[in-house]
Amino acid sequence: MSSDVDPYIFTTDALPLDPRFLPPLANGLLGWRVFNSVLHMGGVYNGEGGHCHRADVPCPVAVKAEMEDAVQHIYSLNTNTGIFTHTLTSANATASQSLYCHRFYPNIMVMEVLLERQVTSDQPVSVNLVSSFTPQSKDIVFETGPSYKGGSYILGQTSTAEFPGGSCPSVHLIWTPVPPTLVLPPEQSQGRWGFILVVANSLDSAQSSYDEALGLMATGDLRPSHEKAWKELWLQSKVEVSGSTDLNKALIGCMFYLLSAFPSIHDDSRSFGGVSPGGLSNGGDGQDYWGHVFWDQDIWMYPGIALFYPKLARAVLEYRVGTVDGAKDNAQRQGYKGLKFPWESAVSGREVCPEDIYGQQEIHINGDVTLAFQHYLYLTEDLAMFKEGRGSEVVYGVADYWVSRVKWNPDDQMYHLLGVMPPDEYYYNVNNSVYTNAVAKLSLQFAVELADLLQDAAPKEWQEVAERIKIPFDQESQYHPEFDGYTKGHPVKQADTVLLGYPLGLPMPPEVRRNDLTMYEQVTDPNGPAMTWGMFAIGWLELGEAEKAQLLLEKCFKNIQGPFQVWSESSDGSGAVNFLTGMGGFLQAVLFGYTGFRVQRNCLAFSPLLPNDINELCLRGMNYLGSKMDWLLRKEEVCIILREQAHGADAIHLQVVLKESGMKIPLTPGRDPIMSKIINAFTSF
């Protein structure tokens, strides 16, 4: 790649043969794979229980541009602006079709067409707009309503609620009718056309959004307001490397698609519907995990976003708070106390997994949810989220569940968790999954810690179970068996035991960490889910083996399907597409692996290590306790810029030589003390 090529623009002259790998466009509410005849809206599901899936919404801008003359095609996704453009160039004219989900106004999608003459002629120039749209859906019964300000209008309701007695969401569409042909008269050198689609859950909201779009179009601000919102978003985060073009491009793609799955940083509606493995653009009936929300959101996608965007991180927590009633119902149905978050979640929090065994046994989801809350508190000190925001209700409810779920074993004088499925789903009905027990221990400890912070009374059982829950360990081989009775050398589906070191941070000697990594790397399915190898890479970076880590991280490139950097779940292209889970794991390998960042109770620890082929890692906008930090990591030094936006002060620039022992930024109240503490921390080396 030449130096003048923008790494944020993915360009090709031929679309992927598999349409699943066309780029998805999303804004946290609407999601659409370009040229697809259906889109999805966050929180709009159809079907009861295990049949629940994202409802297909017909897409009026499912249009392909064609010209009569021979043309050259260029397709580009500009991740700077979130705009996909199809350009057709003939000897006489150029047509550009641009598509985007508006980043600031989430109910709005836009198609724009620009037609320009290349040569003077007395003949009209035309472009055909071939539509695959039909105003029908197998999930929503639509009826036609009266047109609104020139826009067509249909309204409908999903046919089946998520649970008996639940509500069926309504969907309203207003859109600018798309003609089959656009014509540029002989006297004009160029012409522009704009087409608006609005999707909302009420007529008032649809009309209001359509009015907004018409107004923005009239003043020429529709596209600029969208681009401005993306620019603002990117200014708050940057993850780039020099030395590897492929890695840099992959990181940009990961950040773009992950950010696309989240709402606007200005959105205060608190209606975010969570993040599913395939994002909003996927998840119809029988596809991409039905659009359900798993542990993938809390463990794999959330940490990389939370490091830069505390408001988006809070949106994830608020989604879980909104499902508390369903989680309470799940626990009661299983015969336990507290909260049991569903293995697969939609809107209500009731279990919607198509197969009962996962909802019954893959209970580590509870600890995964709590870990996200803990991570958020350590990053922000936002106690309001745990008071008025009801976060404590989640943390305490999970702790109560663990206490009611464990069984005391008099033989080893430990608490056991029996009949579970670990993250490695090749096994089920096992006892004492090491990951499940470890994450339960952490969530119980955090519940005690939070109760102390909030001056709430913590039941003594929380601490008792945390101290006495069994963490399987083989003393002879000095490694952690995946569960009681696991046979060393048996195949493993995905990252499981290796997660003990990161993200769980379970204390262990380097020898044990090495043994876990070595043993499980040899038996992990090479065709397993994409997020796995990033976790192995982090482990080897912890042990100072950067080149081994890099080799494992590079395995992920097989899951990236060009030319638009769309991930598949498996390396052969199968499984879920736009696999945000894999992207999240890959991103964490850089954000928490190369840097060594660990978000701890009283500090942000870091111990950077770059592989030989990476010259530099640039992170911009990292948010810690309300202060924004920029990091520039090189082989032997790190530059940190601490931006004091709140007080309008000049940025403080620190440059230090890295020490093998690593460094810590202490947690302190207030921004000014943070800066002085950082300075003291560095000058002490």
XYZ file of C-alpha atoms in Angstrom:
685
model
C 0.000 0.000 0.000
C 1.370 3.401 -0.931
C 1.754 6.053 1.720
C -0.926 8.289 0.211
C -3.685 5.671 0.544
C -6.060 6.433 3.403
C -6.177 3.303 5.622
C -9.665 4.316 6.759
C -11.117 3.811 3.267
C -11.693 0.241 2.068
C -11.945 0.174 -1.735
C -12.459 -2.493 -4.379
C -13.559 -2.823 -8.004
C -15.498 -6.028 -7.350
C -17.957 -6.957 -4.642
C -17.363 -10.137 -2.621
C -18.907 -13.209 -4.204
C -20.590 -14.061 -0.912
C -23.098 -11.264 -0.184
C -22.773 -11.968 3.546
C -19.461 -10.108 3.412
C -20.900 -6.899 2.037
C -20.280 -4.100 4.534
C -22.854 -3.512 7.266
C -23.960 0.044 8.016
C -25.388 0.721 11.472
C -25.819 3.458 14.075
C -26.857 1.675 17.254
C -30.551 1.663 16.316
C -30.717 0.681 12.633
C -28.532 -1.908 10.949
C -28.355 -2.866 7.285
C -26.035 -4.787 5.003
C -25.676 -2.729 1.840
C -27.947 -3.758 -1.042
C -29.832 -6.194 1.202
C -33.611 -6.132 0.926
C -34.111 -6.124 4.723
C -32.778 -4.137 7.659
C -33.149 -4.486 11.411
C -34.109 -2.136 14.204
C -32.702 -2.463 17.705
C -35.146 -3.993 20.160
C -37.557 -5.198 17.468
C -37.822 -8.978 17.722
C -40.457 -11.443 16.574
C -41.171 -14.864 18.004
C -41.676 -16.346 21.450
C -38.894 -17.796 23.602
C -36.395 -19.787 21.568
C -38.068 -18.686 18.343
C -37.370 -15.025 19.085
C -35.246 -13.317 16.400
C -34.644 -9.899 14.929
C -37.667 -8.946 12.860
C -36.928 -8.358 9.178
C -37.889 -4.830 8.152
C -38.160 -4.167 4.396
C -35.622 -1.616 3.147
C -36.811 0.935 0.529
C -33.211 1.996 -0.238
C -32.218 -1.553 -1.207
C -31.228 -0.208 -4.608
C -28.413 -0.931 -7.042
C -27.337 1.718 -9.536
C -26.817 0.667 -13.151
C -25.983 2.468 -16.397
C -26.635 1.448 -19.983
C -23.077 2.122 -21.153
C -20.032 0.062 -20.270
C -18.806 1.236 -16.891
C -16.016 0.814 -14.413
C -17.215 0.058 -10.883
C -15.584 1.261 -7.679
C -17.028 0.335 -4.283
C -15.683 2.043 -1.174
C -16.455 2.103 2.514
C -15.173 5.243 4.178
C -14.868 4.389 7.858
C -13.995 8.015 8.632
C -17.532 9.004 7.665
C -19.515 5.764 7.771
C -20.515 6.160 4.106
C -20.564 3.416 1.478
C -20.215 4.633 -2.100
C -20.711 2.843 -5.405
C -19.187 4.782 -8.301
C -19.951 3.941 -11.939
C -17.784 5.610 -14.562
C -18.500 5.463 -18.300
C -17.015 7.393 -21.214
C -19.826 9.941 -20.925
C -20.716 10.211 -17.237
C -20.025 9.253 -13.650
C -22.719 8.184 -11.203
C -22.075 7.943 -7.477
C -24.517 6.268 -5.124
C -23.853 6.927 -1.424
C -25.538 5.110 1.458
C -25.408 5.725 5.208
C -27.213 5.256 8.496
C -27.201 8.687 10.072
C -24.803 8.768 13.017
C -26.554 11.569 14.941
C -30.216 11.023 14.014
C -30.556 7.254 14.526
C -33.965 6.804 12.887
C -32.699 8.078 9.529
C -31.100 6.221 6.613
C -30.061 8.036 3.456
C -29.303 7.273 -0.178
C -27.782 10.015 -2.325
C -27.070 9.910 -6.042
C -24.730 12.260 -7.893
C -24.722 12.169 -11.704
C -22.007 14.109 -13.551
C -21.188 14.481 -17.219
C -17.693 13.653 -18.369
C -18.129 15.220 -21.819
C -20.413 17.875 -23.284
C -23.377 16.374 -25.117
C -26.856 17.263 -26.291
C -28.139 13.916 -25.041
C -29.591 13.221 -21.599
C -27.672 10.964 -19.236
C -29.473 8.462 -17.041
C -28.844 6.003 -14.247
C -31.166 3.126 -13.446
C -32.071 2.379 -9.840
C -32.864 -1.306 -9.573
C -34.806 -1.947 -6.376
C -35.309 -5.220 -4.495
C -37.753 -3.588 -2.070
C -41.201 -4.954 -1.386
C -43.309 -3.504 1.481
C -43.694 -6.899 3.120
C -42.092 -8.915 5.904
C -42.493 -12.451 7.209
C -42.220 -11.024 10.732
C -44.370 -7.895 10.555
C -47.862 -7.486 9.170
C -47.715 -4.152 7.343
C -50.497 -1.943 6.077
C -50.257 1.129 3.923
C -50.968 4.483 5.562
C -51.518 7.939 4.069
C -48.466 9.554 2.453
C -46.648 12.147 4.517
C -45.105 15.210 2.861
C -44.495 13.280 -0.317
C -43.171 10.234 1.504
C -44.667 6.763 1.332
C -45.797 5.315 4.652
C -46.375 1.814 5.969
C -46.974 0.664 9.531
C -47.095 -2.706 11.199
C -46.536 -4.800 14.278
C -44.591 -7.970 14.887
C -46.796 -11.046 14.936
C -45.590 -12.773 18.133
C -44.397 -11.372 21.477
C -41.158 -12.481 23.142
C -43.085 -14.066 26.014
C -46.772 -14.731 26.743
C -48.463 -11.476 27.665
C -45.591 -9.401 26.319
C -46.029 -6.599 23.837
C -45.420 -6.766 20.096
C -43.364 -3.765 18.948
C -44.703 -1.476 16.236
C -42.672 -0.357 13.239
C -43.363 2.724 11.105
C -41.583 3.504 7.838
C -41.691 6.768 5.884
C -39.497 7.105 2.826
C -38.925 9.148 -0.295
C -40.180 7.097 -3.248
C -37.312 5.868 -5.420
C -37.966 6.159 -9.201
C -36.648 3.451 -11.543
C -34.518 5.993 -13.471
C -32.838 9.315 -12.789
C -32.219 11.546 -15.805
C -29.750 14.397 -16.227
C -31.075 16.777 -18.941
C -28.723 17.941 -21.751
C -28.482 21.465 -20.336
C -27.177 20.262 -16.943
C -23.612 19.180 -16.176
C -24.549 17.463 -12.924
C -27.543 16.524 -10.798
C -28.052 15.473 -7.181
C -30.884 13.481 -5.663
C -31.496 12.553 -2.043
C -33.715 9.773 -0.711
C -34.683 9.500 2.950
C -35.841 6.486 4.909
C -37.128 6.828 8.459
C -37.794 3.828 10.713
C -39.407 4.412 14.102
C -41.620 2.736 16.687
C -44.429 5.305 16.515
C -46.031 7.581 13.934
C -45.095 10.701 15.887
C -41.460 9.662 16.042
C -41.421 8.731 12.350
C -42.949 12.036 11.271
C -40.645 14.024 13.539
C -37.566 12.277 12.142
C -38.791 12.704 8.572
C -39.332 16.419 9.191
C -35.831 16.647 10.636
C -34.357 14.920 7.591
C -36.261 17.138 5.152
C -35.083 20.229 6.990
C -31.467 19.093 6.984
C -31.680 18.236 3.304
C -33.140 21.650 2.472
C -30.235 23.427 4.179
C -27.604 21.067 2.808
C -26.796 19.760 6.291
C -28.018 16.164 6.083
C -24.727 14.583 5.076
C -22.472 17.113 6.887
C -24.293 16.487 10.190
C -23.716 12.760 9.757
C -20.037 13.235 8.908
C -19.606 15.631 11.817
C -20.976 13.019 14.237
C -18.533 10.384 12.960
C -15.670 12.870 13.143
C -16.555 13.665 16.743
C -16.677 9.961 17.550
C -13.280 9.261 15.984
C -11.710 12.221 17.774
C -12.399 10.409 21.036
C -10.631 7.219 20.021
C -7.754 6.180 17.842
C -5.987 2.829 17.668
C -3.256 2.723 15.049
C 0.031 0.902 14.582
C 2.951 1.550 12.293
C 4.957 -1.322 10.867
C 2.092 -3.562 9.749
C -0.383 -2.299 7.184
C -2.612 -5.347 7.572
C -2.788 -5.034 11.351
C -3.504 -1.309 11.150
C -6.307 -1.842 8.656
C -7.774 -4.635 10.755
C -7.788 -2.444 13.874
C -9.527 0.389 12.026
C -12.162 -2.024 10.746
C -12.717 -3.472 14.226
C -13.194 -0.044 15.792
C -15.525 1.087 13.011
C -17.845 -1.897 13.124
C -17.895 -2.000 16.931
C -18.671 1.720 17.188
C -21.405 1.275 14.577
C -23.144 -1.154 16.920
C -23.400 1.440 19.688
C -25.691 4.475 19.967
C -24.633 8.073 19.525
C -22.587 9.556 22.368
C -25.349 12.188 22.536
C -28.178 9.658 22.841
C -29.991 9.987 26.169
C -32.997 7.825 25.289
C -31.704 4.821 27.271
C -33.348 2.574 24.710
C -30.180 0.764 23.611
C -30.941 -2.859 22.807
C -27.503 -4.362 23.437
C -24.925 -5.778 21.016
C -25.312 -9.178 19.390
C -22.449 -11.211 17.868
C -23.366 -10.225 14.303
C -24.466 -6.676 15.078
C -27.690 -4.980 14.047
C -27.351 -5.784 10.359
C -27.681 -9.508 11.017
C -29.757 -11.798 13.199
C -32.896 -12.720 11.290
C -34.716 -16.027 11.774
C -32.108 -18.812 11.945
C -29.209 -16.468 11.169
C -26.279 -15.127 13.185
C -27.578 -16.241 16.566
C -30.963 -14.649 15.897
C -29.617 -11.245 16.926
C -29.531 -12.235 20.602
C -27.202 -10.701 23.188
C -24.689 -13.097 24.790
C -21.634 -12.860 27.058
C -19.969 -11.677 23.857
C -21.215 -8.174 24.618
C -19.916 -7.976 28.199
C -16.627 -9.882 27.905
C -15.521 -9.478 24.294
C -16.922 -6.242 22.840
C -17.386 -4.021 25.876
C -13.812 -3.630 27.252
C -12.334 -2.018 24.129
C -15.191 0.471 23.879
C -15.245 1.227 27.619
C -11.595 2.269 27.522
C -12.531 5.272 25.360
C -16.258 5.899 25.784
C -17.624 5.712 29.345
C -21.065 6.799 28.143
C -21.273 3.925 25.669
C -19.997 1.582 28.360
C -22.776 2.773 30.620
C -25.299 2.024 27.849
C -24.270 -1.648 28.052
C -24.814 -1.660 31.803
C -28.177 0.086 31.417
C -29.219 -2.587 28.932
C -28.533 -5.247 31.573
C -30.346 -3.234 34.258
C -33.334 -3.095 31.924
C -33.464 -6.900 31.858
C -33.434 -7.414 35.639
C -37.085 -8.508 35.824
C -36.456 -11.205 33.246
C -33.277 -12.301 35.037
C -35.238 -12.602 38.269
C -37.819 -14.758 36.505
C -35.068 -16.987 35.069
C -33.598 -17.595 38.525
C -36.980 -18.440 40.019
C -37.747 -20.872 37.204
C -34.479 -22.657 37.953
C -35.292 -22.736 41.653
C -32.657 -20.240 42.764
C -32.555 -16.819 44.349
C -31.328 -13.541 42.921
C -30.785 -12.937 39.222
C -29.934 -15.373 36.434
C -29.124 -13.432 33.296
C -30.087 -15.287 30.142
C -27.473 -17.002 28.030
C -29.314 -15.451 25.095
C -31.133 -12.192 25.702
C -33.473 -10.038 23.634
C -35.528 -7.271 25.263
C -37.132 -8.668 28.426
C -34.158 -10.530 29.896
C -36.028 -13.822 29.810
C -34.130 -16.741 28.343
C -34.591 -16.947 24.559
C -31.963 -19.564 23.734
C -33.425 -22.101 21.269
C -31.830 -24.967 23.240
C -32.610 -25.213 26.949
C -29.298 -26.712 28.033
C -27.356 -23.504 27.389
C -29.722 -21.368 29.423
C -29.723 -23.933 32.209
C -25.998 -24.638 32.394
C -23.927 -21.823 30.869
C -24.296 -19.807 34.027
C -20.939 -18.065 33.787
C -22.938 -15.332 31.987
C -23.830 -13.996 35.461
C -20.211 -13.393 36.360
C -19.493 -11.974 32.900
C -22.190 -9.347 33.370
C -20.866 -8.408 36.820
C -17.310 -8.137 35.483
C -18.456 -5.403 33.077
C -19.975 -3.460 35.992
C -16.751 -3.850 37.990
C -14.627 -2.722 35.040
C -16.846 0.340 34.626
C -16.574 1.358 38.274
C -12.791 1.071 38.249
C -12.581 3.127 35.042
C -15.002 5.880 36.058
C -15.760 5.880 39.814
C -19.344 6.581 38.716
C -21.185 5.497 41.836
C -24.406 7.029 40.502
C -24.627 4.116 38.076
C -24.778 1.801 41.067
C -27.179 3.916 43.111
C -29.781 5.716 40.998
C -28.775 3.613 37.995
C -29.609 0.372 39.862
C -26.245 -1.215 39.127
C -26.047 -2.463 42.710
C -29.270 -4.384 42.113
C -27.506 -6.321 39.355
C -24.337 -6.985 41.361
C -26.179 -8.014 44.529
C -28.689 -10.117 42.608
C -25.911 -12.088 40.922
C -24.201 -12.633 44.286
C -27.453 -13.985 45.739
C -27.748 -16.360 42.797
C -24.266 -17.785 43.344
C -24.923 -18.341 47.032
C -28.115 -20.252 46.265
C -26.528 -22.172 43.374
C -23.381 -23.555 45.073
C -23.273 -26.836 46.987
C -21.113 -27.406 50.045
C -18.823 -30.412 49.753
C -17.842 -31.805 53.170
C -14.979 -33.873 51.723
C -12.830 -30.960 50.570
C -14.591 -28.324 52.667
C -15.259 -26.245 49.553
C -18.274 -24.894 47.678
C -18.913 -26.504 44.291
C -20.907 -25.511 41.206
C -22.378 -28.666 39.737
C -23.921 -29.450 36.368
C -22.632 -26.550 34.315
C -21.422 -25.858 30.792
C -18.132 -23.959 30.573
C -17.306 -21.404 27.855
C -15.867 -24.421 26.029
C -19.212 -25.710 24.789
C -17.807 -29.082 23.727
C -18.576 -30.168 27.307
C -21.713 -29.936 29.398
C -23.102 -31.125 32.717
C -19.629 -30.904 34.230
C -18.718 -29.924 37.772
C -16.587 -26.974 38.803
C -15.779 -25.352 35.500
C -12.656 -23.434 36.430
C -13.728 -20.330 34.510
C -17.273 -20.400 35.920
C -16.076 -20.810 39.491
C -13.402 -18.137 39.124
C -15.793 -15.574 37.658
C -18.316 -16.424 40.395
C -15.615 -15.805 43.006
C -14.788 -12.428 41.450
C -18.410 -11.322 41.282
C -18.982 -12.269 44.932
C -15.884 -10.333 45.983
C -17.034 -7.335 43.979
C -20.475 -7.476 45.585
C -18.817 -7.267 49.031
C -16.599 -4.413 47.852
C -19.523 -2.490 46.337
C -21.656 -2.930 49.444
C -18.831 -1.418 51.478
C -18.565 1.541 49.095
C -22.302 2.169 49.180
C -22.514 1.453 52.913
C -24.964 -1.381 52.340
C -25.069 -4.482 54.491
C -23.491 -7.441 52.692
C -24.711 -10.921 53.665
C -21.823 -12.836 55.255
C -22.455 -15.698 52.790
C -21.090 -13.605 49.905
C -17.626 -13.470 51.428
C -17.826 -17.001 52.764
C -18.612 -18.528 49.369
C -16.039 -16.318 47.633
C -13.326 -17.573 49.984
C -14.308 -21.247 49.826
C -15.417 -21.836 46.230
C -13.322 -24.470 44.507
C -10.870 -23.379 41.800
C -9.682 -26.631 40.166
C -5.888 -26.962 40.065
C -3.596 -29.869 39.237
C -0.700 -29.675 41.698
C 1.336 -32.331 39.921
C 1.158 -30.763 36.452
C 0.902 -27.195 37.761
C -1.988 -26.173 35.529
C -5.723 -25.473 35.781
C -7.929 -28.299 34.483
C -10.922 -26.912 32.615
C -13.279 -28.699 35.021
C -13.356 -31.631 37.430
C -12.427 -34.750 35.481
C -11.049 -32.963 32.438
C -8.557 -35.203 30.628
C -5.416 -33.397 29.572
C -5.113 -33.345 25.791
C -8.834 -33.521 25.038
C -10.026 -30.998 22.428
C -11.221 -27.540 23.407
C -13.585 -25.358 21.372
C -12.368 -21.879 22.325
C -10.669 -19.694 24.924
C -11.764 -20.908 28.345
C -9.170 -21.646 31.008
C -6.739 -19.144 29.438
C -9.239 -16.416 30.394
C -8.251 -16.877 34.043
C -5.186 -14.696 33.540
C -6.972 -12.111 31.423
C -9.612 -10.777 31.752
C -10.238 -12.376 35.163
C -6.813 -11.569 36.579
C -6.728 -14.667 38.784
C -3.388 -14.576 40.630
C -1.002 -17.350 39.557
C 2.760 -17.854 39.161
C 4.215 -17.294 35.658
C 4.941 -21.016 35.441
C 1.260 -21.871 35.834
C 0.212 -19.201 33.348
C 2.707 -20.638 30.856
C 1.500 -24.188 31.434
C -2.137 -23.193 30.899
C -1.290 -21.414 27.651
C 0.931 -24.197 26.330
C -1.417 -27.025 27.204
C -4.615 -25.462 25.841
C -3.048 -23.931 22.738
C -2.187 -27.430 21.527
C -5.754 -28.728 21.818
C -7.854 -25.680 20.859
C -9.907 -26.185 17.704
C -8.163 -24.284 14.860
C -11.593 -23.666 13.337
C -13.088 -22.397 16.580
C -14.497 -18.888 17.147
C -12.321 -15.959 16.092
C -11.869 -14.289 19.474
C -9.814 -17.140 20.921
C -6.327 -16.386 19.620
C -6.359 -12.808 20.862
C -6.617 -14.145 24.413
C -3.676 -16.482 23.888
C -1.713 -13.537 22.492
C -2.415 -11.486 25.631
C -1.191 -14.356 27.781
C 2.111 -14.674 25.952
C 2.598 -10.901 26.049
C 2.154 -11.067 29.819
C 5.051 -13.535 29.869
C 7.226 -11.321 27.677
C 7.015 -13.470 24.545
C 5.928 -10.880 21.995
C 6.822 -12.830 18.862
C 4.898 -15.927 19.926
C 1.956 -13.672 20.756
C 2.125 -12.070 17.330
C 2.058 -15.409 15.537
C -1.118 -16.339 17.381
C -2.724 -12.964 16.771
C -2.021 -13.280 13.063
C -4.207 -16.401 12.985
C -7.134 -13.997 13.243
C -6.436 -12.589 9.791
C -7.972 -15.753 8.325
C -11.298 -14.613 9.771
C -11.183 -11.219 8.044
C -13.045 -11.411 4.767
C -11.945 -8.754 2.289
C -12.300 -6.246 0.870
C -14.395 -4.560 3.597
C -12.743 -6.151 6.656
C -15.912 -8.026 7.609
C -15.164 -10.821 10.087
C -16.531 -14.337 9.970
C -16.873 -16.435 13.100
C -14.741 -19.246 11.696
C -11.619 -19.015 9.581
C -13.263 -20.848 6.661
C -15.884 -18.087 6.346
C -18.651 -20.026 8.087
C -20.607 -19.059 11.174
C -21.831 -15.618 12.129
C -20.764 -12.723 9.920
C -19.760 -9.217 10.920
C -18.556 -11.191 13.933
C -18.133 -8.407 16.462
C -17.078 -10.906 19.123
C -13.947 -11.774 17.157
C -13.264 -8.109 16.494
C -13.577 -7.344 20.192
C -11.118 -10.079 21.161
C -8.662 -8.936 18.494
C -8.917 -5.329 19.626
C -8.327 -6.324 23.248
C -5.125 -8.134 22.246
C -3.744 -4.767 21.153
C -5.378 -2.500 23.754
C -4.633 -4.744 26.737
C -1.884 -6.953 25.296
C 0.644 -4.607 23.690
C 0.082 -2.012 26.419
C -0.320 -4.358 29.348
C -3.200 -2.191 30.575
C -5.056 -3.657 33.523
C -7.943 -1.739 35.041
C -7.609 -2.421 38.748
C -9.354 -1.201 41.865
C -6.846 1.471 42.809
C -4.845 1.992 39.662
C -4.448 1.610 35.943
C -1.447 -0.682 35.538
C 0.493 -0.951 32.318
C 3.515 -2.861 31.070
C 3.991 -2.301 27.330
C 5.633 -4.755 24.953
C 5.639 -4.484 21.158
C 6.581 -7.289 18.748
C 9.492 -6.702 16.390
C 7.409 -5.796 13.341
C 5.404 -3.119 15.193
C 7.320 0.146 15.445
C 4.737 2.224 17.206
C 1.285 2.031 18.770
C -0.813 5.173 19.024
C -3.852 5.319 21.318
C -5.824 8.536 21.479
C -8.659 9.399 23.821
C -8.307 6.770 26.523
C -10.636 7.801 29.333
C -9.599 7.111 32.919
C -11.474 8.659 35.840
C -12.775 11.419 33.572
C -9.358 12.412 32.219
C -8.515 11.857 28.558
C -5.115 10.404 27.791
C -3.198 9.912 24.557
C -0.498 7.243 24.466
C 2.347 6.775 22.017
C 4.187 3.499 22.624
C 7.543 2.812 21.021
C 10.136 0.110 21.683
C 11.857 1.835 24.580
C 9.691 4.748 25.562
C 6.148 5.887 26.024
C 4.772 9.398 25.583
C 1.616 10.262 27.473
C -0.473 13.360 26.912
C -3.020 14.000 29.616
C -5.710 16.346 28.328
C -7.396 18.485 30.960
C -10.495 19.439 28.987
C -12.723 20.226 31.946
C -10.619 23.127 33.232
C -9.338 24.353 29.862
C -5.754 23.821 30.981
C -2.868 23.061 28.643
C -2.097 19.405 28.045
C 0.644 17.913 30.154
C 3.184 15.944 28.152
C 5.244 13.262 29.827
C 7.932 11.173 28.208
C 9.522 8.373 30.148
C 11.729 5.366 29.515
C 9.813 2.166 30.154
C 10.899 -0.057 33.021
C 10.640 -3.823 33.000
C 8.639 -3.744 36.202
C 5.800 -1.895 34.520
C 4.015 1.173 35.804
C 0.818 2.146 37.546
C -1.354 5.228 37.469
C -2.874 5.487 40.951
C -6.589 6.037 41.357
C -7.189 9.414 42.993
C -10.219 11.703 43.316
C -10.312 14.718 41.022
C -8.383 15.478 37.870
C -5.579 17.686 39.159
C -4.470 15.151 41.789
C -4.460 12.483 39.059
C -1.966 14.490 37.018
C 0.344 15.132 39.936
C 0.175 11.481 40.975
C 1.068 10.371 37.436
C 4.048 12.698 37.420
C 5.153 11.336 40.794
C 4.692 7.763 39.609
C 6.938 8.310 36.614
C 9.626 10.327 38.368
C 9.926 7.640 41.019
C 11.449 5.221 38.476
